[in-house]
Amino acid sequence: MNIFQKIKQETIFFVARRLPTCKELAPWMSESLEHKLPLRRRVILRIHYLYCVWCLRYLKQLRLMRKAAHYHSSPDEDKPAAPETTLSPEARERLKRALSGKNE
């Protein structure tokens, strides 16, 4: 290991020891999805993401879950219907008759 790599590694460990832990930063990650954090918190999170791949993955998972929850909570009228889930008018009528017990 050359001297520059050693200095880089020691700098990362020095900074990492002085930042909040992953457990302390998790609420900030959730909060950052709701509104803009103060500059100091944003900087701390960005620095933390540089050396903590697990928190970066956690943030991506939070974003994915938020996106999925938002998609599924919106009214059905706003969602485009997938072609494979759209029934023809005739099929809808057959289902209505079958469900109501009026088979002719």
XYZ file of N, CA, C and O in Angstrom:
416
model
N 0.855 -1.168 0.000
C 0.000 0.000 0.000
C 0.908 1.240 0.000
O 1.782 1.374 0.838
N 0.651 2.135 -0.966
C 1.505 3.323 -1.015
C 1.029 4.361 0.008
O -0.009 4.224 0.641
N 1.803 5.411 0.154
C 1.561 6.417 1.186
C 0.230 7.148 0.982
O -0.472 7.461 1.940
N -0.144 7.394 -0.280
C -1.381 8.121 -0.543
C -2.615 7.282 -0.185
O -3.594 7.801 0.349
N -2.543 6.001 -0.474
C -3.650 5.121 -0.108
C -3.781 5.032 1.419
O -4.881 5.004 1.956
N -2.654 4.978 2.089
C -2.656 4.914 3.549
C -3.250 6.192 4.144
O -4.074 6.130 5.062
N -2.877 7.343 3.609
C -3.416 8.619 4.088
C -4.921 8.687 3.826
O -5.691 9.118 4.686
N -5.333 8.252 2.653
C -6.756 8.257 2.310
C -7.540 7.370 3.282
O -8.591 7.769 3.799
N -7.033 6.181 3.534
C -7.705 5.252 4.432
C -7.779 5.819 5.849
O -8.830 5.752 6.495
N -6.712 6.391 6.338
C -6.704 6.963 7.682
C -7.641 8.163 7.776
O -8.310 8.361 8.797
N -7.729 8.951 6.724
C -8.635 10.095 6.707
C -10.085 9.626 6.771
O -10.900 10.196 7.508
N -10.406 8.596 6.011
C -11.773 8.053 6.027
C -12.115 7.540 7.414
O -13.194 7.831 7.946
N -11.217 6.805 8.048
C -11.483 6.294 9.388
C -11.597 7.430 10.405
O -12.431 7.395 11.305
N -10.763 8.458 10.260
C -10.812 9.616 11.156
C -12.173 10.305 11.074
O -12.806 10.588 12.083
N -12.623 10.546 9.855
C -13.912 11.215 9.653
C -15.049 10.310 10.120
O -15.994 10.763 10.779
N -14.987 9.028 9.780
C -16.056 8.092 10.129
C -16.252 7.989 11.636
O -17.389 7.867 12.103
N -15.181 8.050 12.394
C -15.294 7.951 13.854
C -15.955 9.180 14.462
O -16.486 9.118 15.559
N -15.961 10.285 13.760
C -16.511 11.520 14.295
C -17.931 11.820 13.812
O -18.563 12.754 14.288
N -18.415 11.037 12.898
C -19.775 11.228 12.393
C -20.757 10.395 13.212
O -20.378 9.424 13.851
N -22.046 10.746 13.156
C -23.049 9.912 13.836
C -23.062 8.500 13.242
O -22.647 8.282 12.096
N -23.580 7.572 14.015
C -23.646 6.182 13.568
C -24.773 6.001 12.559
O -25.642 6.864 12.405
N -24.773 4.846 11.926
C -25.837 4.514 10.967
C -27.206 4.569 11.642
O -28.165 5.080 11.073
N -27.276 4.043 12.839
C -28.532 4.018 13.586
C -29.031 5.436 13.858
O -30.234 5.705 13.825
N -28.121 6.347 14.133
C -28.496 7.742 14.390
C -28.900 8.471 13.109
O -29.704 9.394 13.149
N -28.355 8.045 11.978
C -28.631 8.722 10.713
C -29.875 8.195 10.000
O -30.404 8.871 9.117
N -30.341 7.026 10.362
C -31.508 6.440 9.684
C -32.735 7.361 9.715
O -33.384 7.545 8.686
N -33.066 7.982 10.855
C -34.216 8.903 10.834
C -33.993 10.108 9.915
O -34.937 10.607 9.300
N -32.760 10.553 9.811
C -32.453 11.673 8.914
C -32.714 11.278 7.464
O -33.166 12.086 6.667
N -32.398 10.022 7.130
C -32.623 9.559 5.757
C -34.110 9.605 5.428
O -34.495 10.076 4.356
N -34.925 9.118 6.348
C -36.374 9.157 6.129
C -36.864 10.598 6.047
O -37.679 10.940 5.191
N -36.355 11.418 6.923
C -36.750 12.828 6.953
C -36.347 13.540 5.662
O -37.070 14.409 5.173
N -35.217 13.140 5.095
C -34.740 13.797 3.873
C -35.661 13.542 2.685
O -35.655 14.301 1.723
N -36.454 12.473 2.755
C -37.406 12.197 1.684
C -38.643 13.083 1.784
O -39.340 13.288 0.795
N -38.920 13.572 2.978
C -40.108 14.391 3.202
C -39.867 15.874 2.934
O -40.738 16.559 2.422
N -38.708 16.370 3.336
C -38.398 17.787 3.119
C -36.884 17.986 3.104
O -36.128 17.077 3.456
N -36.479 19.172 2.701
C -35.052 19.473 2.590
C -34.456 19.644 3.986
O -34.962 20.424 4.799
N -33.376 18.919 4.236
C -32.695 18.999 5.522
C -31.818 20.240 5.578
O -31.406 20.766 4.537
N -31.465 20.666 6.791
C -30.487 21.758 6.910
C -29.154 21.341 6.279
O -28.835 20.150 6.196
N -28.400 22.322 5.848
C -27.143 22.064 5.137
C -26.216 21.145 5.927
O -25.636 20.210 5.367
N -26.066 21.365 7.210
C -25.157 20.557 8.027
C -25.545 19.077 7.969
O -24.692 18.204 7.789
N -26.831 18.776 8.107
C -27.282 17.384 8.061
C -27.084 16.781 6.672
O -26.707 15.617 6.554
N -27.353 17.561 5.634
C -27.160 17.055 4.269
C -25.697 16.711 4.031
O -25.381 15.662 3.448
N -24.789 17.550 4.505
C -23.352 17.297 4.326
C -22.936 16.044 5.092
O -22.212 15.191 4.564
N -23.411 15.921 6.321
C -23.069 14.736 7.124
C -23.562 13.466 6.437
O -22.834 12.462 6.352
N -24.789 13.500 5.938
C -25.309 12.315 5.237
C -24.481 11.997 4.000
O -24.143 10.827 3.751
N -24.152 12.998 3.211
C -23.358 12.753 1.990
C -21.999 12.156 2.322
O -21.537 11.229 1.645
N -21.361 12.672 3.340
C -20.061 12.121 3.739
C -20.240 10.680 4.203
O -19.444 9.799 3.860
N -21.278 10.441 4.966
C -21.539 9.079 5.456
C -21.748 8.110 4.286
O -21.262 6.979 4.316
N -22.472 8.543 3.258
C -22.723 7.683 2.103
C -21.433 7.336 1.355
O -21.372 6.315 0.678
N -20.427 8.164 1.460
C -19.156 7.896 0.771
C -18.472 6.636 1.280
O -17.787 5.957 0.523
N -18.636 6.329 2.553
C -17.951 5.145 3.083
C -18.904 4.055 3.564
O -18.470 2.963 3.896
N -20.199 4.323 3.605
C -21.131 3.311 4.116
C -22.078 2.861 3.008
O -23.100 3.489 2.758
N -21.745 1.770 2.384
C -22.560 1.242 1.294
C -23.916 0.759 1.812
O -24.915 0.806 1.104
N -23.981 0.339 3.070
C -25.234 -0.173 3.628
C -26.272 0.937 3.784
O -27.456 0.733 3.513
N -25.840 2.095 4.218
C -26.774 3.218 4.347
C -27.216 3.714 2.971
O -28.362 4.128 2.794
N -26.316 3.667 2.021
C -26.683 4.064 0.666
C -27.734 3.102 0.108
O -28.723 3.525 -0.503
N -27.577 1.810 0.356
C -28.588 0.822 -0.063
C -29.910 1.047 0.670
O -30.984 0.954 0.080
N -29.819 1.346 1.949
C -31.021 1.606 2.740
C -31.780 2.810 2.180
O -33.004 2.776 2.061
N -31.059 3.862 1.816
C -31.695 5.043 1.238
C -32.389 4.696 -0.079
O -33.517 5.131 -0.329
N -31.744 3.891 -0.904
C -32.363 3.476 -2.169
C -33.630 2.658 -1.910
O -34.624 2.807 -2.614
N -33.597 1.803 -0.886
C -34.783 1.015 -0.540
C -35.906 1.920 -0.040
O -37.071 1.712 -0.378
N -35.567 2.921 0.769
C -36.574 3.867 1.245
C -37.231 4.591 0.073
O -38.454 4.752 0.037
N -36.412 5.018 -0.875
C -36.953 5.708 -2.049
C -37.875 4.793 -2.850
O -38.929 5.219 -3.315
N -37.476 3.542 -3.010
C -38.292 2.584 -3.753
C -39.618 2.326 -3.036
O -40.673 2.323 -3.666
N -39.568 2.137 -1.718
C -40.797 1.897 -0.956
C -41.710 3.119 -0.995
O -42.933 2.988 -1.106
N -41.131 4.299 -0.923
C -41.932 5.528 -0.975
C -42.617 5.662 -2.336
O -43.795 6.004 -2.427
N -41.868 5.366 -3.381
C -42.420 5.441 -4.736
C -43.558 4.426 -4.907
O -44.608 4.737 -5.453
N -43.355 3.201 -4.419
C -44.380 2.161 -4.531
C -45.616 2.522 -3.711
O -46.748 2.349 -4.172
N -45.405 3.032 -2.512
C -46.546 3.410 -1.671
C -47.320 4.561 -2.301
O -48.557 4.570 -2.284
N -46.608 5.502 -2.864
C -47.276 6.630 -3.523
C -48.076 6.150 -4.726
O -49.203 6.578 -4.944
N -47.511 5.240 -5.486
C -48.197 4.719 -6.667
C -49.465 3.980 -6.274
O -50.518 4.161 -6.872
N -49.379 3.152 -5.240
C -50.525 2.333 -4.854
C -51.562 3.099 -4.038
O -52.685 2.631 -3.883
N -51.209 4.259 -3.522
C -52.182 5.020 -2.746
C -52.956 6.012 -3.598
O -53.958 6.544 -3.161
N -52.507 6.251 -4.820
C -53.208 7.203 -5.676
C -54.468 6.557 -6.238
O -54.565 5.339 -6.349
N -55.473 7.368 -6.589
C -56.720 6.805 -7.131
C -56.479 5.993 -8.402
O -55.576 6.287 -9.178
N -57.307 4.962 -8.587
C -57.147 4.074 -9.739
C -57.353 4.798 -11.059
O -56.823 4.399 -12.072
N -58.142 5.879 -11.053
C -58.415 6.587 -12.300
C -57.151 7.218 -12.882
O -57.027 7.401 -14.073
N -56.208 7.567 -12.005
C -54.972 8.203 -12.471
C -53.986 7.205 -13.062
O -53.072 7.581 -13.774
N -54.153 5.935 -12.758
C -53.212 4.923 -13.214
C -53.611 4.426 -14.598
O -54.773 4.139 -14.847
N -52.643 4.298 -15.465
C -52.980 3.707 -16.763
C -53.222 2.211 -16.596
O -52.513 1.536 -15.862
N -54.249 1.727 -17.245
C -54.561 0.300 -17.152
C -53.591 -0.494 -18.008
O -53.289 -0.127 -19.141
N -53.096 -1.578 -17.455
C -52.206 -2.449 -18.214
C -53.059 -3.245 -19.203
O -54.166 -3.675 -18.866
N -52.590 -3.457 -20.410
C -53.390 -4.160 -21.411
C -53.826 -5.549 -20.969
O -54.927 -5.971 -21.276
N -52.997 -6.258 -20.232
C -53.353 -7.618 -19.841
C -54.400 -7.644 -18.727
O -54.976 -8.679 -18.456
N -54.667 -6.506 -18.078
C -55.665 -6.487 -17.011
C -56.976 -5.848 -17.449
O -57.916 -5.796 -16.681
N -57.036 -5.367 -18.666
C -58.243 -4.732 -19.158
C -59.158 -5.776 -19.784
O -58.741 -6.549 -20.638
N -60.405 -5.792 -19.329
C -61.383 -6.738 -19.874
C -62.194 -6.061 -20.976
O -62.480 -4.871 -20.918
N -62.622 -6.867 -21.918
C -63.511 -6.350 -22.958
C -64.888 -6.106 -22.341
O -65.227 -6.694 -21.316
N -65.703 -5.245 -22.950
C -67.045 -4.998 -22.417
C -67.880 -6.276 -22.308
O -68.648 -6.443 -21.351
N -67.727 -7.199 -23.273
C -68.477 -8.451 -23.235
C -68.071 -9.297 -22.021
O -68.907 -9.881 -21.335
N -66.773 -9.353 -21.762
C -66.283 -10.139 -20.628
C -66.764 -9.533 -19.311
O -67.124 -10.267 -18.376
N -66.802 -8.221 -19.231
C -67.304 -7.569 -18.026
C -68.776 -7.931 -17.782
O -69.175 -8.198 -16.648
N -69.563 -7.911 -18.836
C -70.983 -8.252 -18.706
C -71.165 -9.701 -18.260
O -72.007 -10.002 -17.420
N -70.354 -10.610 -18.820
C -70.439 -12.022 -18.412
C -70.103 -12.170 -16.928
O -70.758 -12.906 -16.202
N -69.076 -11.457 -16.479
C -68.700 -11.515 -15.065
C -69.805 -10.953 -14.180
O -70.126 -11.523 -13.140
N -70.399 -9.837 -14.592
C -71.483 -9.249 -13.805
C -72.660 -10.214 -13.680
O -73.217 -10.389 -12.604
N -73.016 -10.847 -14.804
C -74.122 -11.825 -14.778
C -73.773 -13.009 -13.891
O -74.603 -13.482 -13.109
N -72.550 -13.497 -14.009
C -72.137 -14.669 -13.209
C -72.115 -14.331 -11.718
O -72.542 -15.143 -10.891
N -71.654 -13.154 -11.362
C -71.583 -12.767 -9.971
C -72.958 -12.483 -9.370
O -73.194 -12.701 -8.186
N -73.852 -11.985 -10.192
C -75.199 -11.701 -9.670
C -76.089 -12.939 -9.682
O -77.184 -12.914 -9.149
N -75.640 -14.019 -10.309
C -76.413 -15.259 -10.363
C -77.458 -15.269 -11.448
O -78.329 -16.113 -11.450
N -77.380 -14.353 -12.391
C -78.360 -14.272 -13.473
C -77.780 -14.881 -14.752
O -77.566 -14.185 -15.743
N -77.492 -16.118 -14.736
C -77.007 -16.793 -15.953
C -78.197 -17.072 -16.850
O -79.151 -17.719 -16.467
N -78.136 -16.558 -18.019
C -79.244 -16.746 -18.977
C -78.939 -17.780 -19.992
O -77.924 -18.111 -20.366
